[in-house]
Amino acid sequence: NPSLDIPTDEVPAFLDRYLVPLAEQLPLQGEGIQLEEVSGPPVPRVYLSEEGEQLHAMLRLGYGEYELAWEKDPPERSMIRKGESVDLTEDPLTLVKVERDPIAERDAWEALTRFGLKRGKEPGEFLLRARTHPVDFLFREVPRLSEAGYEVYGEEALLGARVNRHRPSISLNVSSGIDWFDVQAVVSFGDLEVPLKEIRKAIRRKERYIKLADGSVGQLPEEWLEKYRHLFALGEETDEGLRLQNAQITMLDQLLEEADGVSLDEEFKRRRERLLNFEGINPQPLPEGLQGELRPYQKAGYDWLHFLHEYEFGGCLADDMGIGKTIQALAYLLSQKESGHADRSSLIVMPRSLLFNWDREIGRFTPGLRAHIHADADRIRDPSEFDRHDLILTTYGIMLRDIEMLRQYRFHYAILDESQAIKNPLSQTAKAARLLQCDHRLALTGTPIENSTMELWSQFAFLNPGLLGSIDYFREEFGNAIERKGDESTAQFLRKMVYPFILRRTKDQVAPELPPRTERILLTEMEPAQQKLYTKWRDYYRAMLLGVIENEGMNQARMKILEGLLRLRQICNHPKLVEKDYKGEAGKFELLMETLETLQSEGHKALIFSQFVQMLKIVREELDRRKIPYVYLDGQTKDRQERVDTFQNDESIPFFLISLKAGGVGLNLTAADYVLHIDPWWNPAVEMQATDRTHRIGQEKPVFVYKMIVKDTVEEKILQLQDRKRQLVSQIITTESGFFKSLTPDDVKSLFE
């Protein structure tokens, strides 16, 4: 057949199904045919669509104004019919010959898997990976696709994930209350405004996207998550926005610098200007009624307390033990009275052992302050009677018992001495302290942190409520980050937040005239019978604990871990603490008695500390048998001060036996020049407090501290732990991990080896 006749209604099918494929294989000629040629690198195009909840992407390739579907094995050239006309008598047929670049096409196909996509079943088809959220793909991957040279189409037709690509702006309005700031914020994505509550919720959850009023999704800038997450988490949510405490003014001011629009009331401007113009703590005159002098560092602490009052901050005076926190506080309270600022009574809460020490110091240094001890059975019941006194001295136990009455009175100052007493934020004592009503708050402690950053939160929840956010937020953002993950940047951020509100000076800094203190480890070995008993109990607990950990998990084993460690520590001291009928000797006990005999013969006086009261009783029995005089004090002792005075003034008494818990604070025992710790404690701060009973102002002799350790036992593990915790005590905040809460099975194996 030299010619073919194509029926008119079949011309379109003929052209597309037969003529164009033929043109790819054979040359075509004729008056009704024109030929165009196109070449050049292809432009990869991605077409987005939705099928149910699944996002689809199809790859096509653009050559000039023409577009081809992706093929696994593309020909070197493709022919395309141009135009829609099929009447060849009116318009000539134009065929476009596209010279393809198979290598570039395949590269574009392979590269798509780097943008959160996986290959589908159809040629050129891609699906969203399971771990990639559609919104993440649109915000993160689509811009990356564009940067990589892809053209993306169909985004606006996606109903389930339309995006608003406006960068949000934030405007802040700040108004001032008595000791707080109310912050109202307007966040806008183009013309769409978002309630602050929704932004806060998203940032606290660390979500990067937020649903807008028109159903589209807006993206929160990455820097917002870091910049505003603390503001929104630390602020208290109100109907209008956020409420921040006065102590958070510096954090708020940093955020104002970044806002797109700011409106401030005059009171906020005044408070901010006062801080911005701060050049240093101004020296303050001492009260006329102060009996005695303040050392230069004590005067600096006194001036710092005035600074806190001026700026309406709570603060923690965290000087080392024994360098005069009490007199600094008393001098300051007297100045408040003399200046007329103290129009109501102030409350000072302390351990019971310190009541009479405070009372005596008041009579000695500030007799102009009328003090009342609120601790006896006939104590005040009507809070209005507090007005008759300048100072109310009470104990933590009485505060807890009387909190409903105490909270009815608004004190001028509420001061917690040895404030580590509220280090557990969930304790009833800590909760009661936070209920106290007062104009100003102070804490006094040599150890604001002993074991965990949560102890810092608890004290600041009293001092500056809200400064460190909620307990759950602080535990997650600070406690876990610092103690479990070792996040130094978070530690630095926390240190910066609390720095203005803590004043800590060490004895080395402020009292260089103190004689030197020398620490020494006295190592000893167990006697054979003692070693046999230790090995028996160690192996028992090791096998039992590893079984509990494997079958029931770490949490179920914690109490048994403590029990096992306690038992092994007792055996190190003396097996009689575990088995009363033990008849053998104990290496550490023999070393202790030899050391005491030597110290007595050389004319020294020593403090002997143990955590175990029963251990002290064993020592007492031996001292009685050898007719060596001593003074004794534990938690049951009533006449504490009388016994302290006896030891201080009677040169014939060489030794003072003290339980660690009962005698770690509140005692002045400078007559001693030796300190013996029979058993090491997990926390070096506790031992430091005990040692500071003698190494304090008033001490004129060098002080020697002996720690008695049994070799190759759990006691050596305790020394290693002390080294890890020492930085926590000295630097207020550290990245060292806690002990029991991060204990692992391997740690348990190590402890019981």
mmCIF file with all atom_site columns, N, CA, C and O in Angstrom, residues 393-437:
data_model
loop_
_atom_site.group_PDB
_atom_site.id
_atom_site.type_symbol
_atom_site.label_atom_id
_atom_site.label_alt_id
_atom_site.label_comp_id
_atom_site.label_asym_id
_atom_site.label_entity_id
_atom_site.label_seq_id
_atom_site.pdbx_PDB_ins_code
_atom_site.Cartn_x
_atom_site.Cartn_y
_atom_site.Cartn_z
_atom_site.occupancy
_atom_site.B_iso_or_equiv
_atom_site.pdbx_formal_charge
_atom_site.auth_seq_id
_atom_site.auth_comp_id
_atom_site.auth_asym_id
_atom_site.auth_atom_id
_atom_site.pdbx_PDB_model_num
ATOM 1   N N  . LEU A 1 393 ? 12.662 33.275 116.650 1.00 0.00 ? 393 LEU A N  1
ATOM 2   C CA . LEU A 1 393 ? 13.550 32.151 116.377 1.00 0.00 ? 393 LEU A CA 1
ATOM 3   C C  . LEU A 1 393 ? 12.763 30.858 116.540 1.00 0.00 ? 393 LEU A C  1
ATOM 4   O O  . LEU A 1 393 ? 12.144 30.625 117.588 1.00 0.00 ? 393 LEU A O  1
ATOM 5   N N  . THR A 1 394 ? 12.778 30.013 115.530 1.00 0.00 ? 394 THR A N  1
ATOM 6   C CA . THR A 1 394 ? 12.060 28.746 115.631 1.00 0.00 ? 394 THR A CA 1
ATOM 7   C C  . THR A 1 394 ? 12.813 27.666 114.883 1.00 0.00 ? 394 THR A C  1
ATOM 8   O O  . THR A 1 394 ? 13.822 27.934 114.205 1.00 0.00 ? 394 THR A O  1
ATOM 9   N N  . THR A 1 395 ? 12.328 26.438 115.008 1.00 0.00 ? 395 THR A N  1
ATOM 10  C CA . THR A 1 395 ? 12.982 25.294 114.375 1.00 0.00 ? 395 THR A CA 1
ATOM 11  C C  . THR A 1 395 ? 12.175 24.845 113.158 1.00 0.00 ? 395 THR A C  1
ATOM 12  O O  . THR A 1 395 ? 11.004 25.200 113.001 1.00 0.00 ? 395 THR A O  1
ATOM 13  N N  . TYR A 1 396 ? 12.815 24.020 112.331 1.00 0.00 ? 396 TYR A N  1
ATOM 14  C CA . TYR A 1 396 ? 12.109 23.498 111.166 1.00 0.00 ? 396 TYR A CA 1
ATOM 15  C C  . TYR A 1 396 ? 10.920 22.640 111.591 1.00 0.00 ? 396 TYR A C  1
ATOM 16  O O  . TYR A 1 396 ? 9.855  22.673 110.962 1.00 0.00 ? 396 TYR A O  1
ATOM 17  N N  . GLY A 1 397 ? 11.097 21.885 112.662 1.00 0.00 ? 397 GLY A N  1
ATOM 18  C CA . GLY A 1 397 ? 10.003 21.047 113.135 1.00 0.00 ? 397 GLY A CA 1
ATOM 19  C C  . GLY A 1 397 ? 8.809  21.865 113.608 1.00 0.00 ? 397 GLY A C  1
ATOM 20  O O  . GLY A 1 397 ? 7.649  21.551 113.294 1.00 0.00 ? 397 GLY A O  1
ATOM 21  N N  . ILE A 1 398 ? 9.072  22.937 114.358 1.00 0.00 ? 398 ILE A N  1
ATOM 22  C CA . ILE A 1 398 ? 7.982  23.796 114.849 1.00 0.00 ? 398 ILE A CA 1
ATOM 23  C C  . ILE A 1 398 ? 7.351  24.565 113.694 1.00 0.00 ? 398 ILE A C  1
ATOM 24  O O  . ILE A 1 398 ? 6.131  24.750 113.643 1.00 0.00 ? 398 ILE A O  1
ATOM 25  N N  . MET A 1 399 ? 8.167  25.008 112.743 1.00 0.00 ? 399 MET A N  1
ATOM 26  C CA . MET A 1 399 ? 7.604  25.700 111.577 1.00 0.00 ? 399 MET A CA 1
ATOM 27  C C  . MET A 1 399 ? 6.596  24.801 110.868 1.00 0.00 ? 399 MET A C  1
ATOM 28  O O  . MET A 1 399 ? 5.502  25.236 110.495 1.00 0.00 ? 399 MET A O  1
ATOM 29  N N  . LEU A 1 400 ? 6.964  23.532 110.682 1.00 0.00 ? 400 LEU A N  1
ATOM 30  C CA . LEU A 1 400 ? 6.063  22.596 110.019 1.00 0.00 ? 400 LEU A CA 1
ATOM 31  C C  . LEU A 1 400 ? 4.786  22.398 110.836 1.00 0.00 ? 400 LEU A C  1
ATOM 32  O O  . LEU A 1 400 ? 3.677  22.382 110.303 1.00 0.00 ? 400 LEU A O  1
ATOM 33  N N  . ARG A 1 401 ? 4.955  22.298 112.157 1.00 0.00 ? 401 ARG A N  1
ATOM 34  C CA . ARG A 1 401 ? 3.798  22.059 113.025 1.00 0.00 ? 401 ARG A CA 1
ATOM 35  C C  . ARG A 1 401 ? 2.876  23.274 113.074 1.00 0.00 ? 401 ARG A C  1
ATOM 36  O O  . ARG A 1 401 ? 1.653  23.158 113.132 1.00 0.00 ? 401 ARG A O  1
ATOM 37  N N  . ASP A 1 402 ? 3.464  24.476 113.068 1.00 0.00 ? 402 ASP A N  1
ATOM 38  C CA . ASP A 1 402 ? 2.689  25.708 113.256 1.00 0.00 ? 402 ASP A CA 1
ATOM 39  C C  . ASP A 1 402 ? 2.445  26.484 111.965 1.00 0.00 ? 402 ASP A C  1
ATOM 40  O O  . ASP A 1 402 ? 2.101  27.662 112.013 1.00 0.00 ? 402 ASP A O  1
ATOM 41  N N  . ILE A 1 403 ? 2.642  25.856 110.796 1.00 0.00 ? 403 ILE A N  1
ATOM 42  C CA . ILE A 1 403 ? 2.627  26.624 109.559 1.00 0.00 ? 403 ILE A CA 1
ATOM 43  C C  . ILE A 1 403 ? 1.295  27.329 109.331 1.00 0.00 ? 403 ILE A C  1
ATOM 44  O O  . ILE A 1 403 ? 1.263  28.460 108.817 1.00 0.00 ? 403 ILE A O  1
ATOM 45  N N  . GLU A 1 404 ? 0.170  26.735 109.712 1.00 0.00 ? 404 GLU A N  1
ATOM 46  C CA . GLU A 1 404 ? -1.119 27.387 109.492 1.00 0.00 ? 404 GLU A CA 1
ATOM 47  C C  . GLU A 1 404 ? -1.221 28.676 110.281 1.00 0.00 ? 404 GLU A C  1
ATOM 48  O O  . GLU A 1 404 ? -1.817 29.654 109.813 1.00 0.00 ? 404 GLU A O  1
ATOM 49  N N  . MET A 1 405 ? -0.644 28.699 111.474 1.00 0.00 ? 405 MET A N  1
ATOM 50  C CA . MET A 1 405 ? -0.631 29.933 112.273 1.00 0.00 ? 405 MET A CA 1
ATOM 51  C C  . MET A 1 405 ? 0.416  30.913 111.739 1.00 0.00 ? 405 MET A C  1
ATOM 52  O O  . MET A 1 405 ? 0.145  32.114 111.582 1.00 0.00 ? 405 MET A O  1
ATOM 53  N N  . LEU A 1 406 ? 1.591  30.413 111.425 1.00 0.00 ? 406 LEU A N  1
ATOM 54  C CA . LEU A 1 406 ? 2.673  31.292 110.976 1.00 0.00 ? 406 LEU A CA 1
ATOM 55  C C  . LEU A 1 406 ? 2.330  31.997 109.664 1.00 0.00 ? 406 LEU A C  1
ATOM 56  O O  . LEU A 1 406 ? 2.683  33.163 109.465 1.00 0.00 ? 406 LEU A O  1
ATOM 57  N N  . ARG A 1 407 ? 1.638  31.319 108.770 1.00 0.00 ? 407 ARG A N  1
ATOM 58  C CA . ARG A 1 407 ? 1.341  31.916 107.469 1.00 0.00 ? 407 ARG A CA 1
ATOM 59  C C  . ARG A 1 407 ? 0.280  33.018 107.566 1.00 0.00 ? 407 ARG A C  1
ATOM 60  O O  . ARG A 1 407 ? 0.039  33.719 106.588 1.00 0.00 ? 407 ARG A O  1
ATOM 61  N N  . GLN A 1 408 ? -0.343 33.159 108.720 1.00 0.00 ? 408 GLN A N  1
ATOM 62  C CA . GLN A 1 408 ? -1.316 34.241 108.909 1.00 0.00 ? 408 GLN A CA 1
ATOM 63  C C  . GLN A 1 408 ? -0.630 35.581 109.177 1.00 0.00 ? 408 GLN A C  1
ATOM 64  O O  . GLN A 1 408 ? -1.270 36.629 109.124 1.00 0.00 ? 408 GLN A O  1
ATOM 65  N N  . TYR A 1 409 ? 0.670  35.535 109.467 1.00 0.00 ? 409 TYR A N  1
ATOM 66  C CA . TYR A 1 409 ? 1.425  36.758 109.779 1.00 0.00 ? 409 TYR A CA 1
ATOM 67  C C  . TYR A 1 409 ? 2.376  37.046 108.617 1.00 0.00 ? 409 TYR A C  1
ATOM 68  O O  . TYR A 1 409 ? 3.053  36.142 108.121 1.00 0.00 ? 409 TYR A O  1
ATOM 69  N N  . ARG A 1 410 ? 2.436  38.290 108.183 1.00 0.00 ? 410 ARG A N  1
ATOM 70  C CA . ARG A 1 410 ? 3.376  38.650 107.120 1.00 0.00 ? 410 ARG A CA 1
ATOM 71  C C  . ARG A 1 410 ? 4.643  39.192 107.765 1.00 0.00 ? 410 ARG A C  1
ATOM 72  O O  . ARG A 1 410 ? 4.672  40.302 108.302 1.00 0.00 ? 410 ARG A O  1
ATOM 73  N N  . PHE A 1 411 ? 5.696  38.413 107.719 1.00 0.00 ? 411 PHE A N  1
ATOM 74  C CA . PHE A 1 411 ? 6.968  38.794 108.319 1.00 0.00 ? 411 PHE A CA 1
ATOM 75  C C  . PHE A 1 411 ? 7.711  39.782 107.416 1.00 0.00 ? 411 PHE A C  1
ATOM 76  O O  . PHE A 1 411 ? 7.508  39.798 106.192 1.00 0.00 ? 411 PHE A O  1
ATOM 77  N N  . HIS A 1 412 ? 8.566  40.587 108.032 1.00 0.00 ? 412 HIS A N  1
ATOM 78  C CA . HIS A 1 412 ? 9.437  41.459 107.243 1.00 0.00 ? 412 HIS A CA 1
ATOM 79  C C  . HIS A 1 412 ? 10.440 40.600 106.481 1.00 0.00 ? 412 HIS A C  1
ATOM 80  O O  . HIS A 1 412 ? 10.571 40.715 105.255 1.00 0.00 ? 412 HIS A O  1
ATOM 81  N N  . TYR A 1 413 ? 11.141 39.717 107.177 1.00 0.00 ? 413 TYR A N  1
ATOM 82  C CA . TYR A 1 413 ? 12.067 38.770 106.565 1.00 0.00 ? 413 TYR A CA 1
ATOM 83  C C  . TYR A 1 413 ? 11.734 37.369 107.041 1.00 0.00 ? 413 TYR A C  1
ATOM 84  O O  . TYR A 1 413 ? 11.346 37.164 108.192 1.00 0.00 ? 413 TYR A O  1
ATOM 85  N N  . ALA A 1 414 ? 11.876 36.396 106.157 1.00 0.00 ? 414 ALA A N  1
ATOM 86  C CA . ALA A 1 414 ? 11.897 34.987 106.537 1.00 0.00 ? 414 ALA A CA 1
ATOM 87  C C  . ALA A 1 414 ? 13.277 34.464 106.161 1.00 0.00 ? 414 ALA A C  1
ATOM 88  O O  . ALA A 1 414 ? 13.682 34.546 104.993 1.00 0.00 ? 414 ALA A O  1
ATOM 89  N N  . ILE A 1 415 ? 14.021 33.957 107.150 1.00 0.00 ? 415 ILE A N  1
ATOM 90  C CA . ILE A 1 415 ? 15.400 33.519 106.939 1.00 0.00 ? 415 ILE A CA 1
ATOM 91  C C  . ILE A 1 415 ? 15.507 32.056 107.339 1.00 0.00 ? 415 ILE A C  1
ATOM 92  O O  . ILE A 1 415 ? 15.102 31.670 108.441 1.00 0.00 ? 415 ILE A O  1
ATOM 93  N N  . LEU A 1 416 ? 16.036 31.245 106.445 1.00 0.00 ? 416 LEU A N  1
ATOM 94  C CA . LEU A 1 416 ? 16.278 29.835 106.731 1.00 0.00 ? 416 LEU A CA 1
ATOM 95  C C  . LEU A 1 416 ? 17.763 29.625 106.971 1.00 0.00 ? 416 LEU A C  1
ATOM 96  O O  . LEU A 1 416 ? 18.575 29.829 106.062 1.00 0.00 ? 416 LEU A O  1
ATOM 97  N N  . ASP A 1 417 ? 18.127 29.254 108.189 1.00 0.00 ? 417 ASP A N  1
ATOM 98  C CA . ASP A 1 417 ? 19.521 28.918 108.483 1.00 0.00 ? 417 ASP A CA 1
ATOM 99  C C  . ASP A 1 417 ? 19.721 27.425 108.257 1.00 0.00 ? 417 ASP A C  1
ATOM 100 O O  . ASP A 1 417 ? 18.827 26.620 108.532 1.00 0.00 ? 417 ASP A O  1
ATOM 101 N N  . GLU A 1 418 ? 20.927 27.067 107.767 1.00 0.00 ? 418 GLU A N  1
ATOM 102 C CA . GLU A 1 418 ? 21.177 25.690 107.344 1.00 0.00 ? 418 GLU A CA 1
ATOM 103 C C  . GLU A 1 418 ? 20.043 25.258 106.400 1.00 0.00 ? 418 GLU A C  1
ATOM 104 O O  . GLU A 1 418 ? 19.363 24.256 106.595 1.00 0.00 ? 418 GLU A O  1
ATOM 105 N N  . SER A 1 419 ? 19.866 26.041 105.341 1.00 0.00 ? 419 SER A N  1
ATOM 106 C CA . SER A 1 419 ? 18.708 25.868 104.454 1.00 0.00 ? 419 SER A CA 1
ATOM 107 C C  . SER A 1 419 ? 18.753 24.574 103.660 1.00 0.00 ? 419 SER A C  1
ATOM 108 O O  . SER A 1 419 ? 17.786 24.243 102.973 1.00 0.00 ? 419 SER A O  1
ATOM 109 N N  . GLN A 1 420 ? 19.858 23.828 103.759 1.00 0.00 ? 420 GLN A N  1
ATOM 110 C CA . GLN A 1 420 ? 19.836 22.500 103.138 1.00 0.00 ? 420 GLN A CA 1
ATOM 111 C C  . GLN A 1 420 ? 18.772 21.617 103.784 1.00 0.00 ? 420 GLN A C  1
ATOM 112 O O  . GLN A 1 420 ? 18.453 20.535 103.272 1.00 0.00 ? 420 GLN A O  1
ATOM 113 N N  . ALA A 1 421 ? 18.184 22.080 104.885 1.00 0.00 ? 421 ALA A N  1
ATOM 114 C CA . ALA A 1 421 ? 17.086 21.341 105.521 1.00 0.00 ? 421 ALA A CA 1
ATOM 115 C C  . ALA A 1 421 ? 15.870 21.243 104.601 1.00 0.00 ? 421 ALA A C  1
ATOM 116 O O  . ALA A 1 421 ? 15.022 20.368 104.796 1.00 0.00 ? 421 ALA A O  1
ATOM 117 N N  . ILE A 1 422 ? 15.760 22.127 103.610 1.00 0.00 ? 422 ILE A N  1
ATOM 118 C CA . ILE A 1 422 ? 14.626 22.046 102.669 1.00 0.00 ? 422 ILE A CA 1
ATOM 119 C C  . ILE A 1 422 ? 15.100 21.576 101.294 1.00 0.00 ? 422 ILE A C  1
ATOM 120 O O  . ILE A 1 422 ? 14.476 21.861 100.278 1.00 0.00 ? 422 ILE A O  1
ATOM 121 N N  . LYS A 1 423 ? 16.214 20.833 101.268 1.00 0.00 ? 423 LYS A N  1
ATOM 122 C CA . LYS A 1 423 ? 16.782 20.447 99.973  1.00 0.00 ? 423 LYS A CA 1
ATOM 123 C C  . LYS A 1 423 ? 15.892 19.482 99.208  1.00 0.00 ? 423 LYS A C  1
ATOM 124 O O  . LYS A 1 423 ? 15.984 19.394 97.984  1.00 0.00 ? 423 LYS A O  1
ATOM 125 N N  . ASN A 1 424 ? 15.034 18.734 99.901  1.00 0.00 ? 424 ASN A N  1
ATOM 126 C CA . ASN A 1 424 ? 14.079 17.856 99.215  1.00 0.00 ? 424 ASN A CA 1
ATOM 127 C C  . ASN A 1 424 ? 12.822 18.658 98.911  1.00 0.00 ? 424 ASN A C  1
ATOM 128 O O  . ASN A 1 424 ? 12.037 18.958 99.809  1.00 0.00 ? 424 ASN A O  1
ATOM 129 N N  . PRO A 1 425 ? 12.590 19.013 97.648  1.00 0.00 ? 425 PRO A N  1
ATOM 130 C CA . PRO A 1 425 ? 11.463 19.913 97.328  1.00 0.00 ? 425 PRO A CA 1
ATOM 131 C C  . PRO A 1 425 ? 10.103 19.309 97.621  1.00 0.00 ? 425 PRO A C  1
ATOM 132 O O  . PRO A 1 425 ? 9.119  20.028 97.733  1.00 0.00 ? 425 PRO A O  1
ATOM 133 N N  . LEU A 1 426 ? 10.039 17.979 97.738  1.00 0.00 ? 426 LEU A N  1
ATOM 134 C CA . LEU A 1 426 ? 8.756  17.317 97.970  1.00 0.00 ? 426 LEU A CA 1
ATOM 135 C C  . LEU A 1 426 ? 8.485  17.087 99.453  1.00 0.00 ? 426 LEU A C  1
ATOM 136 O O  . LEU A 1 426 ? 7.411  16.601 99.810  1.00 0.00 ? 426 LEU A O  1
ATOM 137 N N  . SER A 1 427 ? 9.440  17.430 100.307 1.00 0.00 ? 427 SER A N  1
ATOM 138 C CA . SER A 1 427 ? 9.249  17.221 101.739 1.00 0.00 ? 427 SER A CA 1
ATOM 139 C C  . SER A 1 427 ? 8.229  18.211 102.296 1.00 0.00 ? 427 SER A C  1
ATOM 140 O O  . SER A 1 427 ? 8.044  19.319 101.768 1.00 0.00 ? 427 SER A O  1
ATOM 141 N N  . GLN A 1 428 ? 7.577  17.815 103.379 1.00 0.00 ? 428 GLN A N  1
ATOM 142 C CA . GLN A 1 428 ? 6.601  18.697 104.016 1.00 0.00 ? 428 GLN A CA 1
ATOM 143 C C  . GLN A 1 428 ? 7.271  19.957 104.548 1.00 0.00 ? 428 GLN A C  1
ATOM 144 O O  . GLN A 1 428 ? 6.674  21.037 104.550 1.00 0.00 ? 428 GLN A O  1
ATOM 145 N N  . THR A 1 429 ? 8.512  19.834 104.998 1.00 0.00 ? 429 THR A N  1
ATOM 146 C CA . THR A 1 429 ? 9.236  21.005 105.514 1.00 0.00 ? 429 THR A CA 1
ATOM 147 C C  . THR A 1 429 ? 9.458  22.034 104.417 1.00 0.00 ? 429 THR A C  1
ATOM 148 O O  . THR A 1 429 ? 9.255  23.240 104.618 1.00 0.00 ? 429 THR A O  1
ATOM 149 N N  . ALA A 1 430 ? 9.892  21.574 103.242 1.00 0.00 ? 430 ALA A N  1
ATOM 150 C CA . ALA A 1 430 ? 10.117 22.495 102.119 1.00 0.00 ? 430 ALA A CA 1
ATOM 151 C C  . ALA A 1 430 ? 8.809  23.146 101.692 1.00 0.00 ? 430 ALA A C  1
ATOM 152 O O  . ALA A 1 430 ? 8.761  24.355 101.404 1.00 0.00 ? 430 ALA A O  1
ATOM 153 N N  . LYS A 1 431 ? 7.734  22.359 101.642 1.00 0.00 ? 431 LYS A N  1
ATOM 154 C CA . LYS A 1 431 ? 6.437  22.918 101.251 1.00 0.00 ? 431 LYS A CA 1
ATOM 155 C C  . LYS A 1 431 ? 5.962  23.956 102.257 1.00 0.00 ? 431 LYS A C  1
ATOM 156 O O  . LYS A 1 431 ? 5.408  25.000 101.883 1.00 0.00 ? 431 LYS A O  1
ATOM 157 N N  . ALA A 1 432 ? 6.183  23.685 103.557 1.00 0.00 ? 432 ALA A N  1
ATOM 158 C CA . ALA A 1 432 ? 5.777  24.640 104.588 1.00 0.00 ? 432 ALA A CA 1
ATOM 159 C C  . ALA A 1 432 ? 6.559  25.941 104.461 1.00 0.00 ? 432 ALA A C  1
ATOM 160 O O  . ALA A 1 432 ? 6.000  27.039 104.592 1.00 0.00 ? 432 ALA A O  1
ATOM 161 N N  . ALA A 1 433 ? 7.859  25.851 104.205 1.00 0.00 ? 433 ALA A N  1
ATOM 162 C CA . ALA A 1 433 ? 8.683  27.061 104.072 1.00 0.00 ? 433 ALA A CA 1
ATOM 163 C C  . ALA A 1 433 ? 8.167  27.936 102.931 1.00 0.00 ? 433 ALA A C  1
ATOM 164 O O  . ALA A 1 433 ? 8.175  29.166 103.031 1.00 0.00 ? 433 ALA A O  1
ATOM 165 N N  . ARG A 1 434 ? 7.719  27.315 101.842 1.00 0.00 ? 434 ARG A N  1
ATOM 166 C CA . ARG A 1 434 ? 7.232  28.086 100.701 1.00 0.00 ? 434 ARG A CA 1
ATOM 167 C C  . ARG A 1 434 ? 5.901  28.779 100.996 1.00 0.00 ? 434 ARG A C  1
ATOM 168 O O  . ARG A 1 434 ? 5.503  29.688 100.264 1.00 0.00 ? 434 ARG A O  1
ATOM 169 N N  . LEU A 1 435 ? 5.219  28.348 102.061 1.00 0.00 ? 435 LEU A N  1
ATOM 170 C CA . LEU A 1 435 ? 3.934  28.958 102.423 1.00 0.00 ? 435 LEU A CA 1
ATOM 171 C C  . LEU A 1 435 ? 4.093  30.200 103.295 1.00 0.00 ? 435 LEU A C  1
ATOM 172 O O  . LEU A 1 435 ? 3.127  30.945 103.485 1.00 0.00 ? 435 LEU A O  1
ATOM 173 N N  . LEU A 1 436 ? 5.289  30.411 103.832 1.00 0.00 ? 436 LEU A N  1
ATOM 174 C CA . LEU A 1 436 ? 5.498  31.566 104.709 1.00 0.00 ? 436 LEU A CA 1
ATOM 175 C C  . LEU A 1 436 ? 5.241  32.870 103.957 1.00 0.00 ? 436 LEU A C  1
ATOM 176 O O  . LEU A 1 436 ? 5.649  33.030 102.800 1.00 0.00 ? 436 LEU A O  1
ATOM 177 N N  . GLN A 1 437 ? 4.553  33.818 104.622 1.00 0.00 ? 437 GLN A N  1
ATOM 178 C CA . GLN A 1 437 ? 4.274  35.128 104.043 1.00 0.00 ? 437 GLN A CA 1
ATOM 179 C C  . GLN A 1 437 ? 5.308  36.127 104.553 1.00 0.00 ? 437 GLN A C  1
ATOM 180 O O  . GLN A 1 437 ? 5.490  36.276 105.769 1.00 0.00 ? 437 GLN A O  1
#
